[in-house]
Phi, psi and omega in degrees: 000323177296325173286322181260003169262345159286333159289344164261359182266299166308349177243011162263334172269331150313317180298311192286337167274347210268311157334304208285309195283344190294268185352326206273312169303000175301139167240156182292164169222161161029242196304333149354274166282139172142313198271349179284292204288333170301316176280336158320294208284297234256309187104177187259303186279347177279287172006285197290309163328290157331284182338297180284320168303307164252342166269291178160146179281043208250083182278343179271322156286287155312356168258006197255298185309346157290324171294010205299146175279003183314316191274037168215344173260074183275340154281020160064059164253341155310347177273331188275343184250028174283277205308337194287313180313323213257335155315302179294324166323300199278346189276297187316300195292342171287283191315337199270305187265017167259346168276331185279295164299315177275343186069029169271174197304182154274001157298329229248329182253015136276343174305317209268007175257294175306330187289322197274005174270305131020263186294327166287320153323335184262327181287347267237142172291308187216108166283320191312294200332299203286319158276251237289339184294096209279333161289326194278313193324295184322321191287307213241323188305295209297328188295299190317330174277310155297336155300345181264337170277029181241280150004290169293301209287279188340290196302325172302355155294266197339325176244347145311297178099329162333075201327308177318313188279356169283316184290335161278352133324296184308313163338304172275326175295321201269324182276335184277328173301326175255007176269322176185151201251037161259288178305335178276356176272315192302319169284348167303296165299332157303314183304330184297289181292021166250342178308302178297351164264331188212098196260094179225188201296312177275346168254057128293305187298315190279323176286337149317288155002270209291333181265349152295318185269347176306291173310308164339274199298345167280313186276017216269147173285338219264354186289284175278004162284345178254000183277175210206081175256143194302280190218172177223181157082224165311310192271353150297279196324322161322259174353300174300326191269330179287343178253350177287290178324298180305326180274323168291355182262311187320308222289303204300303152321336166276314196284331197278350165301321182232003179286306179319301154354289182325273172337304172289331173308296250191042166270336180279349186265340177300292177331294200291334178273353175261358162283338185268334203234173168254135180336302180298321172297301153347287276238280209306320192283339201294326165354293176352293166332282214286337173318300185274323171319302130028280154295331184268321176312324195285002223202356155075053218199106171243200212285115157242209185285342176290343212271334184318297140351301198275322180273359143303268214286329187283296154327278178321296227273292162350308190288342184284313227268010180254359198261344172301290204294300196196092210295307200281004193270353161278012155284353174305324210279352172262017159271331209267305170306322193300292221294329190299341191259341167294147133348138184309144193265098160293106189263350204250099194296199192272324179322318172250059162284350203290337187262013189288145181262125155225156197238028162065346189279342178288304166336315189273337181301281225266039144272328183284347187257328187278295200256126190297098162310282193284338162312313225262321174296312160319296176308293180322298215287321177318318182293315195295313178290315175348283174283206206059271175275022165273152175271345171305138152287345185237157198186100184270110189240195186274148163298170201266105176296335207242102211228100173310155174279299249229299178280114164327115222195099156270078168318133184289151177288153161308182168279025259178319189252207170241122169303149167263160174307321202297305187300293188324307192292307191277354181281318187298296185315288186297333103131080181224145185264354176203129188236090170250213185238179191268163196261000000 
C-alpha cells in the first residue's frame, strides 16, 4: 500500500507540476469574453436577470462568471494563475478534510490531498473545459471546490456544536444549489440521506434549504427557453432510458477502471470508514449517483464535462460498497496504474465518439512533449490584437495552427461556413460586425 501510494503521490505532483506549466499559456476564451461584454453592456443586475430568464438557472455560477476580467486584463494574467489557485484550492481543501475526518497530521493530510487530486484529475471527461476554461471552471472546479468546504464546515458543526458553522454550512447549500445542477442533485441527495439517517432539527433545515434553491435553480425560464423538443411520446422515453444507460456503463466502466488503483491508494481511509457505517448505508449514499444519472437521461443529455461531479462522487461512494464485499480486488491497482497511461480507448464512431474512455494521463504527457506551447499563445494572443486593432467592421484573421490537447481551444467558423457562438462572442465583445478565419 505504501509503495503505491508514493507512486501515485510522484505522479500527482508531476501531474500537478505539469498542469501548472501548461497553465502559463492560457489565454481567455469564448465565453470568457461574451460573460465580460454582457456585463459591460447590461450592468450586473440586469445581467443577471437576462441570465436568469433566457439562459439558465446556475444563478451562483453565472453570477461568478459575470466578474469575468477579460476587459481589465490585457496582460492575459488570469487565465494562468487561475487554474493553478483553484488545483491547489482543492488540494488545500481535501487535505483540511482528511485532517479533520481522519485526524491526520497536516504533512499527512497534504499528502493525502495530492493523492486524491491524482484521481480526479484522471477521471475528468474534459480537463481543458474543466481547468483551464475560466468560465467552464467557475461552472463545474469552483462548485467542486465549495463542496469540499461544505464538507468541512458540516463536520466542525458536529464536533463543535457552534451554530456559525451550520450557518456557513446553510451558505454554501444556497451558493451549490445555483453553481450547476448535477452537483446541486448530488448535495442534495446526501442531505436527503444524511436526514433520513439522523432526523434532528438542523439537517431538517439543511435539506429544506437545498430543496428551495433547488427548485429556484431548476424552475429558472431561462432553463425552458433552451429545451428543444424532438420527438414525443414513446420514442422520447425510449430515447431516455436508452441514454440513462449508455451514460450509466460509461460512468461505471471509467470508475471500474481505477477502482483497484483507489482502493489500494486510499485502503486505510476505506477501513475506517466500513468500521463506522453499515453495508446498507454505503448502499444508500453511492444510490446518490443514479440521481443526476437520472437527469441527464431525462433532459436527453449525454456524456460531457457536466458529467464530472458524478463520476467523482460515484468512484468514492462505490469503493466503500466493493471494499465491504471484495476487498482483495485492490491487487488489481498496479493494472489500474498501467491502464491510466494509454490512449484514449477509441470504441465509437466519431458521432458517439463522446463515449470513447480516456483517463488523461497520455494527453498530458504528450501535450508537454508534442505541443509548441508558447507557439499556440503567440498565435492567440496575435489574433487578438488583430481584430482589436482594426478600423474595420469586418475581419479575417488566420486559423489557429498550433491547436493543444489539454488547454481550451474552440475554433471560429471560417468565411466559408455559418458562423458559431465562437464568431457571434467575439463580433459583440470586439463591437465588429463579421469576424470569421481564412478558410
Amino acid at each position: 500500500m505504501k509503495k503505491a501510494q508514493n507512486i501515485v503521490l510522484f505522479l500527482s505532483v508531476l501531474i500537478g507540476i505539469g498542469l501548472a506549466y501548461i497553465s502559463v499559456f492560457n489565454v481567455y476564451q469564448t465565453d470568457d469574453y461574451f460573460c465580460s461584454y454582457a456585463t459591460r453592456k447590461l450592468g450586473l443586475l440586469q445581467c443577471f436577470i437576462d441570465t436568469y430568464t433566457t439562459w439558465g438557472g446556475r444563478y451562483f455560477g453565472y453570477s461568478v462568471n459575470m466578474f469575468n476580467p477579460v476587459f481589465y486584463d490585457s496582460k492575459n494574467i488570469v487565465p494562468k494563475i487561475y487554474p493553478v489557485f483553484l488545483m491547489l484550492s482543492f488540494i488545500g481543501v481535501s487535505a483540511f478534510n482528511f485532517k479533520e475526518y481522519f485526524n491526520y497530521s497536516f504533512k499527512e493530510s497534504i499528502k493525502k490531498g495530492f493523492l486524491l487530486f491524482f484521481f480526479y484529475t484522471i477521471l475528468l471527461v474534459s480537463l481543458p473545459e474543466h481547468y483551464f476554461w475560466i468560465t467552464g471552471s467557475n461552472i463545474y472546479f469552483v462548485p467542486a471546490i465549495l463542496a469540499g468546504i461544505l464538507l468541512y464546515f458540516i463536520k466542525k458543526n458536529k464536533d463543535t456544536g457552534k451554530n456559525i458553522w451550520f450557518y456557513l454550512s446553510l451558505l454554501l447549500v444556497v451558493m451549490l444549489m445555483g453553481s450547476n445542477e448535477i452537483l446541486a442533485l448530488i448535495v442534495w441527495g446526501i442531505l436527503l440521506v444524511s436526514y433520513y439517517q439522523k432526523r434532528n432539527k438542523k439537517n431538517l433545515t439543511l435539506v429544506l434549504t437545498a430543496s428551495v434553491f433547488l427548485l429556484v435553480s431548476f424552475l429558472a425560464p431561462g432553463n425552458f427557453n433552451r429545451m428543444g423538443e424532438t420527438e414525443q411520446g414513446i420514442i422520447k422515453w425510449a430515447k431516455r432510458i436508452g441514454l440513462f444507460g449508455a451514460n450509466t456503463l460509461y460512468v461505471a466502466a471509467k470508475v471500474l477502471l481505477i477502482l483497484p488503483l483507489f482502493m489500494m491508494v486510499f485502503e486505510e481511509e476505506l477501513k475506517k470508514i466500513t468500521s463506522k457505517i453499515t453495508f446498507k448505508k454505503a448502499v444508500l449514499f453511492w444510490i446518490v449517483s443514479l440521481i443526476p444519472l437520472l437527469f441527464t437521461g431525462y433532459i436527453l443529455t449525454s456524456i460531457a464535462r457536466q458529467f464530472e461531479s458524478i463520476i467523482f462522487y460515484f468512484l468514492i461512494t462505490f469503493s466503500l460498497i466493493v471494499f465491504f464485499k471484495f476487498e482483495k480486488i485492490k491487487k488489481l491497482g498496479w493494472i489500474s496504474l498501467f491502464i491510466i497511461f494509454l490512449p484514449e480507448l477509441k470504441a465509437f464512431p466519431e458521432k458517439y465518439s463522446y463515449f470513447n474512455i480516456d483517463l488523461n494521463g497520455e494527453n498530458i504527457v504528450m501535450e508537454l512533449l508534442t505541443t509548441d506551447l508558447k507557439e499556440y499563445e503567440r498565435e492567440m494572443n496575435e489574433r487578438v490584437d488583430i481584430i482589436k486593432n482594426s478600423s474595420q467592421d469586418s475581419v479575417v484573421v488566420d486559423k489557429i495552427k498550433e491547436v493543444p490537447r489539454i488547454l481550451y481551444m474552440d475554433e471560429m467558423a471560417s468565411v466559408k461556413e455559418e458562423k458559431t457562438y465562437v464568431n457571434d462572442q467575439l463580433e459583440k465583445y470586439f463591437n465588429k460586425k463579421y469576424i470569421r478565419t481564412k478558410e
